[in-house]
Amino acid sequence: MASSMATVSSILGIDRINMDGKTILIEEQHGTNANFLINAILSHGLKRTNAAVCLILCHNTFSHYHNIGMRLGYNLINLKEKGQVTVVEPMKLVASNVTDISKNFIDETEVIIPYSTSVKHMDIVHKLFAHVKEKYEEAAKFTESVIIIIDDINNFSNLGLDVRDTMYFMRCLTSFVTLHPSTQLCILAHKYQESVQISNANMIVNTLKHMAHLCVTTQPFRTGHSSDTSGKLTVHWNTNSIRSKYHLIEKTTHLFNLVDWQVKIYAPGTMSILF
């Protein structure tokens, strides 16, 4: 599995391009699973560049990434204890708040969810960002090279945040990252195929595309499922200077197949493994 992650890193270009100050958007279209891309970026950062990682997990759990990491040759629990990996799990923060409220024991400065008298979701955004900033600073004590990974930002809707709130959080985060040029940002966002005009998730993805240096998309086949392939993988570098410096094609398309904890990458129209 480790070799397949190296293959993905090579296809993305992150194995040879300095990603400091760069943003990667992973667009996971409905009907596909783009989690292997996060694992490739996480594995490359920890094993190849010895970066610190701040995980913001709204979909998969820390245990999920730890179990995959053990197969890839690293132990996230140990790295967390060392300070190289920090974790923010917003849903667990909310669950903790609910428990504290039910016991009439809560610190207003720590609570994520607003009181019933609060009408501003910005309360959630500010407190969530404060938690992220705190965990980022913990990771930065290990090394100034930090990768912030968000999985999946569209699950912010489960916190009651709408498009405006989510994008406000992103503006706070990107402004913060700008002040730390050795930081890179990776965002996974799920996108639905239907009702494009009214889907908040789609609006967020389309907005983030304009902010990202690298956009990676997983999409299903229009004709349905295939027994040999899981979907199409499109890699699109938005930045002209990067494409020119590294002689990259603006957009490349591959087929991928997820099987037995591995990902296999194919050239379109063939079933021969590229790497």
PDB file of C-alpha atoms in Angstrom:
ATOM      1  CA  MET A   1       0.000   0.000   0.000  1.00  0.00           C
ATOM      2  CA  ALA A   2       2.906   2.365   0.723  1.00  0.00           C
ATOM      3  CA  SER A   3       4.069   2.106  -2.892  1.00  0.00           C
ATOM      4  CA  SER A   4       0.580   3.005  -4.138  1.00  0.00           C
ATOM      5  CA  MET A   5       0.635   6.141  -1.977  1.00  0.00           C
ATOM      6  CA  ALA A   6       3.973   7.091  -3.544  1.00  0.00           C
ATOM      7  CA  THR A   7       2.348   6.624  -6.950  1.00  0.00           C
ATOM      8  CA  VAL A   8      -0.471   8.998  -6.029  1.00  0.00           C
ATOM      9  CA  SER A   9       2.019  11.571  -4.704  1.00  0.00           C
ATOM     10  CA  SER A  10       3.908  11.389  -7.993  1.00  0.00           C
ATOM     11  CA  ILE A  11       0.737  11.869 -10.043  1.00  0.00           C
ATOM     12  CA  LEU A  12      -0.222  14.896  -7.936  1.00  0.00           C
ATOM     13  CA  GLY A  13       3.306  16.280  -8.244  1.00  0.00           C
ATOM     14  CA  ILE A  14       3.779  16.864  -4.528  1.00  0.00           C
ATOM     15  CA  ASP A  15       6.860  14.638  -4.513  1.00  0.00           C
ATOM     16  CA  ARG A  16       8.831  17.238  -6.509  1.00  0.00           C
ATOM     17  CA  ILE A  17       7.007  20.555  -6.019  1.00  0.00           C
ATOM     18  CA  ASN A  18       7.580  22.729  -2.962  1.00  0.00           C
ATOM     19  CA  MET A  19       4.090  22.858  -1.450  1.00  0.00           C
ATOM     20  CA  ASP A  20       4.849  25.536   1.166  1.00  0.00           C
ATOM     21  CA  GLY A  21       2.130  28.166   1.043  1.00  0.00           C
ATOM     22  CA  LYS A  22       0.065  26.062  -1.366  1.00  0.00           C
ATOM     23  CA  THR A  23      -3.551  24.929  -1.100  1.00  0.00           C
ATOM     24  CA  ILE A  24      -4.873  21.611  -2.401  1.00  0.00           C
ATOM     25  CA  LEU A  25      -8.594  21.135  -2.944  1.00  0.00           C
ATOM     26  CA  ILE A  26      -9.835  17.552  -3.162  1.00  0.00           C
ATOM     27  CA  GLU A  27     -13.262  17.503  -4.807  1.00  0.00           C
ATOM     28  CA  GLU A  28     -14.930  14.213  -3.905  1.00  0.00           C
ATOM     29  CA  GLN A  29     -17.887  13.881  -6.216  1.00  0.00           C
ATOM     30  CA  HIS A  30     -20.810  11.868  -4.918  1.00  0.00           C
ATOM     31  CA  GLY A  31     -20.396   8.176  -5.643  1.00  0.00           C
ATOM     32  CA  THR A  32     -16.624   8.157  -5.155  1.00  0.00           C
ATOM     33  CA  ASN A  33     -14.223   7.904  -2.218  1.00  0.00           C
ATOM     34  CA  ALA A  34     -11.299  10.355  -2.295  1.00  0.00           C
ATOM     35  CA  ASN A  35      -9.889   9.397   1.091  1.00  0.00           C
ATOM     36  CA  PHE A  36      -6.862   7.763  -0.552  1.00  0.00           C
ATOM     37  CA  LEU A  37      -5.728  11.238  -1.654  1.00  0.00           C
ATOM     38  CA  ILE A  38      -5.650  12.504   1.931  1.00  0.00           C
ATOM     39  CA  ASN A  39      -3.719   9.405   2.958  1.00  0.00           C
ATOM     40  CA  ALA A  40      -1.191   9.996   0.173  1.00  0.00           C
ATOM     41  CA  ILE A  41      -0.673  13.627   1.227  1.00  0.00           C
ATOM     42  CA  LEU A  42      -0.506  12.644   4.904  1.00  0.00           C
ATOM     43  CA  SER A  43       1.957   9.815   4.242  1.00  0.00           C
ATOM     44  CA  HIS A  44       4.179  11.981   2.056  1.00  0.00           C
ATOM     45  CA  GLY A  45       4.244  14.781   4.619  1.00  0.00           C
ATOM     46  CA  LEU A  46       5.085  12.542   7.560  1.00  0.00           C
ATOM     47  CA  LYS A  47       7.505  10.134   5.883  1.00  0.00           C
ATOM     48  CA  ARG A  48       9.189  12.193   3.155  1.00  0.00           C
ATOM     49  CA  THR A  49       9.291  15.754   4.457  1.00  0.00           C
ATOM     50  CA  ASN A  50       8.976  15.140   8.224  1.00  0.00           C
ATOM     51  CA  ALA A  51       6.318  17.836   8.407  1.00  0.00           C
ATOM     52  CA  ALA A  52       3.931  18.311  11.293  1.00  0.00           C
ATOM     53  CA  VAL A  53       0.234  17.749  10.603  1.00  0.00           C
ATOM     54  CA  CYS A  54      -2.882  19.363  12.020  1.00  0.00           C
ATOM     55  CA  LEU A  55      -5.895  17.167  11.256  1.00  0.00           C
ATOM     56  CA  ILE A  56      -9.373  18.718  11.254  1.00  0.00           C
ATOM     57  CA  LEU A  57     -11.617  15.665  11.083  1.00  0.00           C
ATOM     58  CA  CYS A  58     -15.305  16.141  10.363  1.00  0.00           C
ATOM     59  CA  HIS A  59     -15.935  12.864   8.517  1.00  0.00           C
ATOM     60  CA  ASN A  60     -13.463  10.068   9.227  1.00  0.00           C
ATOM     61  CA  THR A  61     -12.120   9.595  12.742  1.00  0.00           C
ATOM     62  CA  PHE A  62      -8.588   9.725  14.060  1.00  0.00           C
ATOM     63  CA  SER A  63      -8.754   5.949  14.584  1.00  0.00           C
ATOM     64  CA  HIS A  64      -9.513   5.534  10.877  1.00  0.00           C
ATOM     65  CA  TYR A  65      -6.367   7.411   9.894  1.00  0.00           C
ATOM     66  CA  HIS A  66      -4.312   5.652  12.541  1.00  0.00           C
ATOM     67  CA  ASN A  67      -5.334   2.214  11.228  1.00  0.00           C
ATOM     68  CA  ILE A  68      -4.411   3.176   7.669  1.00  0.00           C
ATOM     69  CA  GLY A  69      -1.179   4.755   8.879  1.00  0.00           C
ATOM     70  CA  MET A  70      -0.121   1.482  10.495  1.00  0.00           C
ATOM     71  CA  ARG A  71      -0.399  -0.142   7.060  1.00  0.00           C
ATOM     72  CA  LEU A  72       1.621   2.692   5.548  1.00  0.00           C
ATOM     73  CA  GLY A  73       4.430   2.444   8.088  1.00  0.00           C
ATOM     74  CA  TYR A  74       3.699   5.183  10.621  1.00  0.00           C
ATOM     75  CA  ASN A  75       1.930   5.296  13.966  1.00  0.00           C
ATOM     76  CA  LEU A  76      -0.310   8.350  14.372  1.00  0.00           C
ATOM     77  CA  ILE A  77      -0.815   7.736  18.085  1.00  0.00           C
ATOM     78  CA  ASN A  78       2.940   7.866  18.684  1.00  0.00           C
ATOM     79  CA  LEU A  79       3.307  10.895  16.417  1.00  0.00           C
ATOM     80  CA  LYS A  80       0.494  12.617  18.297  1.00  0.00           C
ATOM     81  CA  GLU A  81       2.265  11.958  21.598  1.00  0.00           C
ATOM     82  CA  LYS A  82       5.481  13.422  20.114  1.00  0.00           C
ATOM     83  CA  GLY A  83       3.605  16.531  19.019  1.00  0.00           C
ATOM     84  CA  GLN A  84       4.120  15.988  15.291  1.00  0.00           C
ATOM     85  CA  VAL A  85       0.396  15.357  14.784  1.00  0.00           C
ATOM     86  CA  THR A  86      -2.439  17.326  16.368  1.00  0.00           C
ATOM     87  CA  VAL A  87      -6.155  16.726  15.963  1.00  0.00           C
ATOM     88  CA  VAL A  88      -9.350  18.783  15.974  1.00  0.00           C
ATOM     89  CA  GLU A  89     -12.582  16.754  15.839  1.00  0.00           C
ATOM     90  CA  PRO A  90     -15.444  19.297  15.813  1.00  0.00           C
ATOM     91  CA  MET A  91     -18.181  16.697  16.289  1.00  0.00           C
ATOM     92  CA  LYS A  92     -16.500  15.405  19.442  1.00  0.00           C
ATOM     93  CA  LEU A  93     -16.188  18.982  20.699  1.00  0.00           C
ATOM     94  CA  VAL A  94     -19.912  19.448  20.197  1.00  0.00           C
ATOM     95  CA  ALA A  95     -20.690  16.141  21.931  1.00  0.00           C
ATOM     96  CA  SER A  96     -18.502  17.202  24.859  1.00  0.00           C
ATOM     97  CA  ASN A  97     -20.321  20.551  25.030  1.00  0.00           C
ATOM     98  CA  VAL A  98     -23.700  18.809  25.137  1.00  0.00           C
ATOM     99  CA  THR A  99     -22.518  16.572  27.974  1.00  0.00           C
ATOM    100  CA  ASP A 100     -21.157  19.524  29.941  1.00  0.00           C
ATOM    101  CA  ILE A 101     -24.343  21.534  29.430  1.00  0.00           C
ATOM    102  CA  SER A 102     -26.469  18.634  30.684  1.00  0.00           C
ATOM    103  CA  LYS A 103     -24.339  18.561  33.835  1.00  0.00           C
ATOM    104  CA  ASN A 104     -24.532  22.351  34.243  1.00  0.00           C
ATOM    105  CA  PHE A 105     -20.748  22.467  33.963  1.00  0.00           C
ATOM    106  CA  ILE A 106     -19.455  24.504  31.084  1.00  0.00           C
ATOM    107  CA  ASP A 107     -16.921  27.213  30.356  1.00  0.00           C
ATOM    108  CA  GLU A 108     -18.431  29.810  28.002  1.00  0.00           C
ATOM    109  CA  THR A 109     -15.012  30.481  26.476  1.00  0.00           C
ATOM    110  CA  GLU A 110     -14.624  26.842  25.456  1.00  0.00           C
ATOM    111  CA  VAL A 111     -18.105  25.903  24.224  1.00  0.00           C
ATOM    112  CA  ILE A 112     -18.439  25.421  20.468  1.00  0.00           C
ATOM    113  CA  ILE A 113     -22.216  25.327  20.117  1.00  0.00           C
ATOM    114  CA  PRO A 114     -24.016  28.608  20.873  1.00  0.00           C
ATOM    115  CA  TYR A 115     -26.571  29.061  23.614  1.00  0.00           C
ATOM    116  CA  SER A 116     -30.227  29.277  22.585  1.00  0.00           C
ATOM    117  CA  THR A 117     -30.040  33.047  22.978  1.00  0.00           C
ATOM    118  CA  SER A 118     -27.279  33.268  20.368  1.00  0.00           C
ATOM    119  CA  VAL A 119     -28.481  33.973  16.833  1.00  0.00           C
ATOM    120  CA  LYS A 120     -25.084  34.246  15.222  1.00  0.00           C
ATOM    121  CA  HIS A 121     -23.379  31.187  13.805  1.00  0.00           C
ATOM    122  CA  MET A 122     -20.221  33.300  13.795  1.00  0.00           C
ATOM    123  CA  ASP A 123     -19.916  32.254  17.441  1.00  0.00           C
ATOM    124  CA  ILE A 124     -19.303  28.715  16.220  1.00  0.00           C
ATOM    125  CA  VAL A 125     -16.855  29.860  13.543  1.00  0.00           C
ATOM    126  CA  HIS A 126     -14.775  31.958  15.924  1.00  0.00           C
ATOM    127  CA  LYS A 127     -14.541  29.257  18.582  1.00  0.00           C
ATOM    128  CA  LEU A 128     -13.836  26.524  16.059  1.00  0.00           C
ATOM    129  CA  PHE A 129     -11.099  28.616  14.481  1.00  0.00           C
ATOM    130  CA  ALA A 130      -9.639  29.268  17.940  1.00  0.00           C
ATOM    131  CA  HIS A 131      -9.378  25.490  18.486  1.00  0.00           C
ATOM    132  CA  VAL A 132      -7.719  25.020  15.090  1.00  0.00           C
ATOM    133  CA  LYS A 133      -5.259  27.840  15.762  1.00  0.00           C
ATOM    134  CA  GLU A 134      -4.383  26.315  19.127  1.00  0.00           C
ATOM    135  CA  LYS A 135      -3.731  22.872  17.596  1.00  0.00           C
ATOM    136  CA  TYR A 136      -1.773  24.419  14.735  1.00  0.00           C
ATOM    137  CA  GLU A 137       0.509  26.207  17.176  1.00  0.00           C
ATOM    138  CA  GLU A 138       1.074  22.947  19.040  1.00  0.00           C
ATOM    139  CA  ALA A 139       2.119  21.267  15.781  1.00  0.00           C
ATOM    140  CA  ALA A 140       4.327  24.222  14.846  1.00  0.00           C
ATOM    141  CA  LYS A 141       6.376  23.614  17.982  1.00  0.00           C
ATOM    142  CA  PHE A 142       7.562  20.374  16.348  1.00  0.00           C
ATOM    143  CA  THR A 143       8.519  22.075  13.070  1.00  0.00           C
ATOM    144  CA  GLU A 144       7.490  25.242  11.244  1.00  0.00           C
ATOM    145  CA  SER A 145       6.493  23.121   8.242  1.00  0.00           C
ATOM    146  CA  VAL A 146       2.859  22.245   9.001  1.00  0.00           C
ATOM    147  CA  ILE A 147       0.187  20.613   6.832  1.00  0.00           C
ATOM    148  CA  ILE A 148      -3.407  21.455   7.742  1.00  0.00           C
ATOM    149  CA  ILE A 149      -5.825  18.782   6.484  1.00  0.00           C
ATOM    150  CA  ILE A 150      -9.608  19.218   6.574  1.00  0.00           C
ATOM    151  CA  ASP A 151     -11.810  16.134   6.055  1.00  0.00           C
ATOM    152  CA  ASP A 152     -14.596  17.018   5.012  1.00  0.00           C
ATOM    153  CA  ILE A 153     -15.340  20.755   5.126  1.00  0.00           C
ATOM    154  CA  ASN A 154     -18.915  20.315   3.899  1.00  0.00           C
ATOM    155  CA  ASN A 155     -19.684  18.477   7.123  1.00  0.00           C
ATOM    156  CA  PHE A 156     -19.511  21.911   8.756  1.00  0.00           C
ATOM    157  CA  SER A 157     -23.196  22.015   7.851  1.00  0.00           C
ATOM    158  CA  ASN A 158     -23.729  19.503  10.676  1.00  0.00           C
ATOM    159  CA  LEU A 159     -22.632  22.270  13.034  1.00  0.00           C
ATOM    160  CA  GLY A 160     -25.366  24.507  11.645  1.00  0.00           C
ATOM    161  CA  LEU A 161     -23.017  26.494   9.404  1.00  0.00           C
ATOM    162  CA  ASP A 162     -24.189  27.668   5.998  1.00  0.00           C
ATOM    163  CA  VAL A 163     -22.128  28.667   2.954  1.00  0.00           C
ATOM    164  CA  ARG A 164     -21.388  32.151   4.283  1.00  0.00           C
ATOM    165  CA  ASP A 165     -20.269  30.802   7.674  1.00  0.00           C
ATOM    166  CA  THR A 166     -18.068  28.113   6.128  1.00  0.00           C
ATOM    167  CA  MET A 167     -16.406  30.552   3.759  1.00  0.00           C
ATOM    168  CA  TYR A 168     -15.850  32.978   6.623  1.00  0.00           C
ATOM    169  CA  PHE A 169     -14.028  30.189   8.465  1.00  0.00           C
ATOM    170  CA  MET A 170     -11.958  29.566   5.331  1.00  0.00           C
ATOM    171  CA  ARG A 171     -11.067  33.257   5.048  1.00  0.00           C
ATOM    172  CA  CYS A 172      -9.924  33.229   8.680  1.00  0.00           C
ATOM    173  CA  LEU A 173      -7.866  30.107   8.049  1.00  0.00           C
ATOM    174  CA  THR A 174      -6.294  31.227   4.767  1.00  0.00           C
ATOM    175  CA  SER A 175      -5.420  34.623   6.253  1.00  0.00           C
ATOM    176  CA  PHE A 176      -3.749  32.815   9.149  1.00  0.00           C
ATOM    177  CA  VAL A 177      -1.872  30.487   6.772  1.00  0.00           C
ATOM    178  CA  THR A 178      -0.630  33.482   4.775  1.00  0.00           C
ATOM    179  CA  LEU A 179       1.190  34.631   7.881  1.00  0.00           C
ATOM    180  CA  HIS A 180       2.950  31.240   8.068  1.00  0.00           C
ATOM    181  CA  PRO A 181       4.518  30.665   4.618  1.00  0.00           C
ATOM    182  CA  SER A 182       5.847  27.197   5.500  1.00  0.00           C
ATOM    183  CA  THR A 183       2.298  25.934   5.943  1.00  0.00           C
ATOM    184  CA  GLN A 184       0.275  24.061   3.347  1.00  0.00           C
ATOM    185  CA  LEU A 185      -3.467  23.494   3.330  1.00  0.00           C
ATOM    186  CA  CYS A 186      -5.380  20.456   2.078  1.00  0.00           C
ATOM    187  CA  ILE A 187      -9.192  20.528   1.966  1.00  0.00           C
ATOM    188  CA  LEU A 188     -11.473  17.646   1.072  1.00  0.00           C
ATOM    189  CA  ALA A 189     -14.998  18.667   0.105  1.00  0.00           C
ATOM    190  CA  HIS A 190     -17.811  16.357  -0.969  1.00  0.00           C
ATOM    191  CA  LYS A 191     -19.834  17.491  -3.981  1.00  0.00           C
ATOM    192  CA  TYR A 192     -23.193  16.262  -5.213  1.00  0.00           C
ATOM    193  CA  GLN A 193     -24.125  15.712  -8.835  1.00  0.00           C
ATOM    194  CA  GLU A 194     -27.728  16.889  -8.727  1.00  0.00           C
ATOM    195  CA  SER A 195     -29.291  20.261  -7.953  1.00  0.00           C
ATOM    196  CA  VAL A 196     -26.034  22.082  -8.619  1.00  0.00           C
ATOM    197  CA  GLN A 197     -27.672  25.496  -8.379  1.00  0.00           C
ATOM    198  CA  ILE A 198     -29.120  24.960  -4.899  1.00  0.00           C
ATOM    199  CA  SER A 199     -26.555  22.719  -3.240  1.00  0.00           C
ATOM    200  CA  ASN A 200     -24.573  24.487  -0.517  1.00  0.00           C
ATOM    201  CA  ALA A 201     -21.890  21.816  -0.809  1.00  0.00           C
ATOM    202  CA  ASN A 202     -21.438  22.532  -4.498  1.00  0.00           C
ATOM    203  CA  MET A 203     -21.283  26.285  -3.897  1.00  0.00           C
ATOM    204  CA  ILE A 204     -18.478  25.780  -1.368  1.00  0.00           C
ATOM    205  CA  VAL A 205     -16.510  23.502  -3.694  1.00  0.00           C
ATOM    206  CA  ASN A 206     -16.846  25.898  -6.631  1.00  0.00           C
ATOM    207  CA  THR A 207     -15.685  28.815  -4.494  1.00  0.00           C
ATOM    208  CA  LEU A 208     -12.698  26.919  -3.104  1.00  0.00           C
ATOM    209  CA  LYS A 209     -11.582  26.034  -6.634  1.00  0.00           C
ATOM    210  CA  HIS A 210     -10.671  29.670  -7.178  1.00  0.00           C
ATOM    211  CA  MET A 211      -8.545  29.672  -4.016  1.00  0.00           C
ATOM    212  CA  ALA A 212      -6.628  26.429  -4.600  1.00  0.00           C
ATOM    213  CA  HIS A 213      -3.314  26.031  -6.401  1.00  0.00           C
ATOM    214  CA  LEU A 214      -4.049  22.364  -7.086  1.00  0.00           C
ATOM    215  CA  CYS A 215      -7.513  20.901  -7.659  1.00  0.00           C
ATOM    216  CA  VAL A 216      -7.896  17.131  -7.589  1.00  0.00           C
ATOM    217  CA  THR A 217     -11.239  15.583  -8.467  1.00  0.00           C
ATOM    218  CA  THR A 218     -12.590  12.067  -8.104  1.00  0.00           C
ATOM    219  CA  GLN A 219     -15.721  11.429 -10.125  1.00  0.00           C
ATOM    220  CA  PRO A 220     -17.857   8.377 -10.863  1.00  0.00           C
ATOM    221  CA  PHE A 221     -18.633   7.062 -14.314  1.00  0.00           C
ATOM    222  CA  ARG A 222     -21.799   8.426 -15.865  1.00  0.00           C
ATOM    223  CA  THR A 223     -22.717   4.944 -17.040  1.00  0.00           C
ATOM    224  CA  GLY A 224     -22.602   3.542 -13.496  1.00  0.00           C
ATOM    225  CA  HIS A 225     -20.248   1.297 -11.518  1.00  0.00           C
ATOM    226  CA  SER A 226     -17.424  -0.729 -13.000  1.00  0.00           C
ATOM    227  CA  SER A 227     -15.966  -3.918 -11.582  1.00  0.00           C
ATOM    228  CA  ASP A 228     -12.479  -2.913 -12.763  1.00  0.00           C
ATOM    229  CA  THR A 229     -12.306   0.775 -11.849  1.00  0.00           C
ATOM    230  CA  SER A 230     -13.704   2.975  -9.067  1.00  0.00           C
ATOM    231  CA  GLY A 231     -13.757   6.263 -10.949  1.00  0.00           C
ATOM    232  CA  LYS A 232     -11.864   9.015 -12.739  1.00  0.00           C
ATOM    233  CA  LEU A 233      -9.089  11.073 -11.157  1.00  0.00           C
ATOM    234  CA  THR A 234      -8.436  14.547 -12.564  1.00  0.00           C
ATOM    235  CA  VAL A 235      -5.403  16.602 -11.525  1.00  0.00           C
ATOM    236  CA  HIS A 236      -5.588  20.303 -12.390  1.00  0.00           C
ATOM    237  CA  TRP A 237      -2.869  22.817 -11.529  1.00  0.00           C
ATOM    238  CA  ASN A 238      -4.376  26.315 -11.497  1.00  0.00           C
ATOM    239  CA  THR A 239      -1.087  28.192 -11.162  1.00  0.00           C
ATOM    240  CA  ASN A 240       0.682  29.063 -14.422  1.00  0.00           C
ATOM    241  CA  SER A 241       4.050  29.705 -12.766  1.00  0.00           C
ATOM    242  CA  ILE A 242       4.101  26.222 -11.231  1.00  0.00           C
ATOM    243  CA  ARG A 243       3.118  24.537 -14.485  1.00  0.00           C
ATOM    244  CA  SER A 244       5.824  26.444 -16.325  1.00  0.00           C
ATOM    245  CA  LYS A 245       8.553  25.763 -13.765  1.00  0.00           C
ATOM    246  CA  TYR A 246       7.868  22.032 -13.504  1.00  0.00           C
ATOM    247  CA  HIS A 247       6.733  21.489 -17.120  1.00  0.00           C
ATOM    248  CA  LEU A 248       3.300  20.278 -16.078  1.00  0.00           C
ATOM    249  CA  ILE A 249       0.239  19.757 -18.228  1.00  0.00           C
ATOM    250  CA  GLU A 250      -2.615  21.934 -16.982  1.00  0.00           C
ATOM    251  CA  LYS A 251      -4.956  18.982 -16.536  1.00  0.00           C
ATOM    252  CA  THR A 252      -4.411  15.222 -16.544  1.00  0.00           C
ATOM    253  CA  THR A 253      -6.976  12.451 -16.216  1.00  0.00           C
ATOM    254  CA  HIS A 254      -6.471   8.915 -14.892  1.00  0.00           C
ATOM    255  CA  LEU A 255      -8.639   6.000 -13.876  1.00  0.00           C
ATOM    256  CA  PHE A 256      -8.326   4.604 -10.356  1.00  0.00           C
ATOM    257  CA  ASN A 257      -9.393   1.434  -8.627  1.00  0.00           C
ATOM    258  CA  LEU A 258      -9.683   0.997  -4.861  1.00  0.00           C
ATOM    259  CA  VAL A 259      -9.202  -2.618  -3.808  1.00  0.00           C
ATOM    260  CA  ASP A 260      -7.680  -4.462  -0.853  1.00  0.00           C
ATOM    261  CA  TRP A 261      -6.488  -1.306   0.951  1.00  0.00           C
ATOM    262  CA  GLN A 262      -4.671  -0.191  -2.205  1.00  0.00           C
ATOM    263  CA  VAL A 263      -5.263   2.180  -5.067  1.00  0.00           C
ATOM    264  CA  LYS A 264      -4.236   1.338  -8.621  1.00  0.00           C
ATOM    265  CA  ILE A 265      -3.891   4.072 -11.222  1.00  0.00           C
ATOM    266  CA  TYR A 266      -4.512   3.473 -14.924  1.00  0.00           C
ATOM    267  CA  ALA A 267      -4.209   5.454 -18.114  1.00  0.00           C
ATOM    268  CA  PRO A 268      -7.586   6.215 -19.734  1.00  0.00           C
ATOM    269  CA  GLY A 269      -8.504   3.598 -22.315  1.00  0.00           C
ATOM    270  CA  THR A 270      -6.112   1.006 -20.922  1.00  0.00           C
ATOM    271  CA  MET A 271      -5.945  -1.343 -17.988  1.00  0.00           C
ATOM    272  CA  SER A 272      -2.167  -1.199 -17.634  1.00  0.00           C
ATOM    273  CA  ILE A 273      -0.863   0.158 -14.353  1.00  0.00           C
ATOM    274  CA  LEU A 274       1.087   3.369 -14.939  1.00  0.00           C
ATOM    275  CA  PHE A 275       3.570   2.914 -12.110  1.00  0.00           C
TER     276      PHE A 275
END
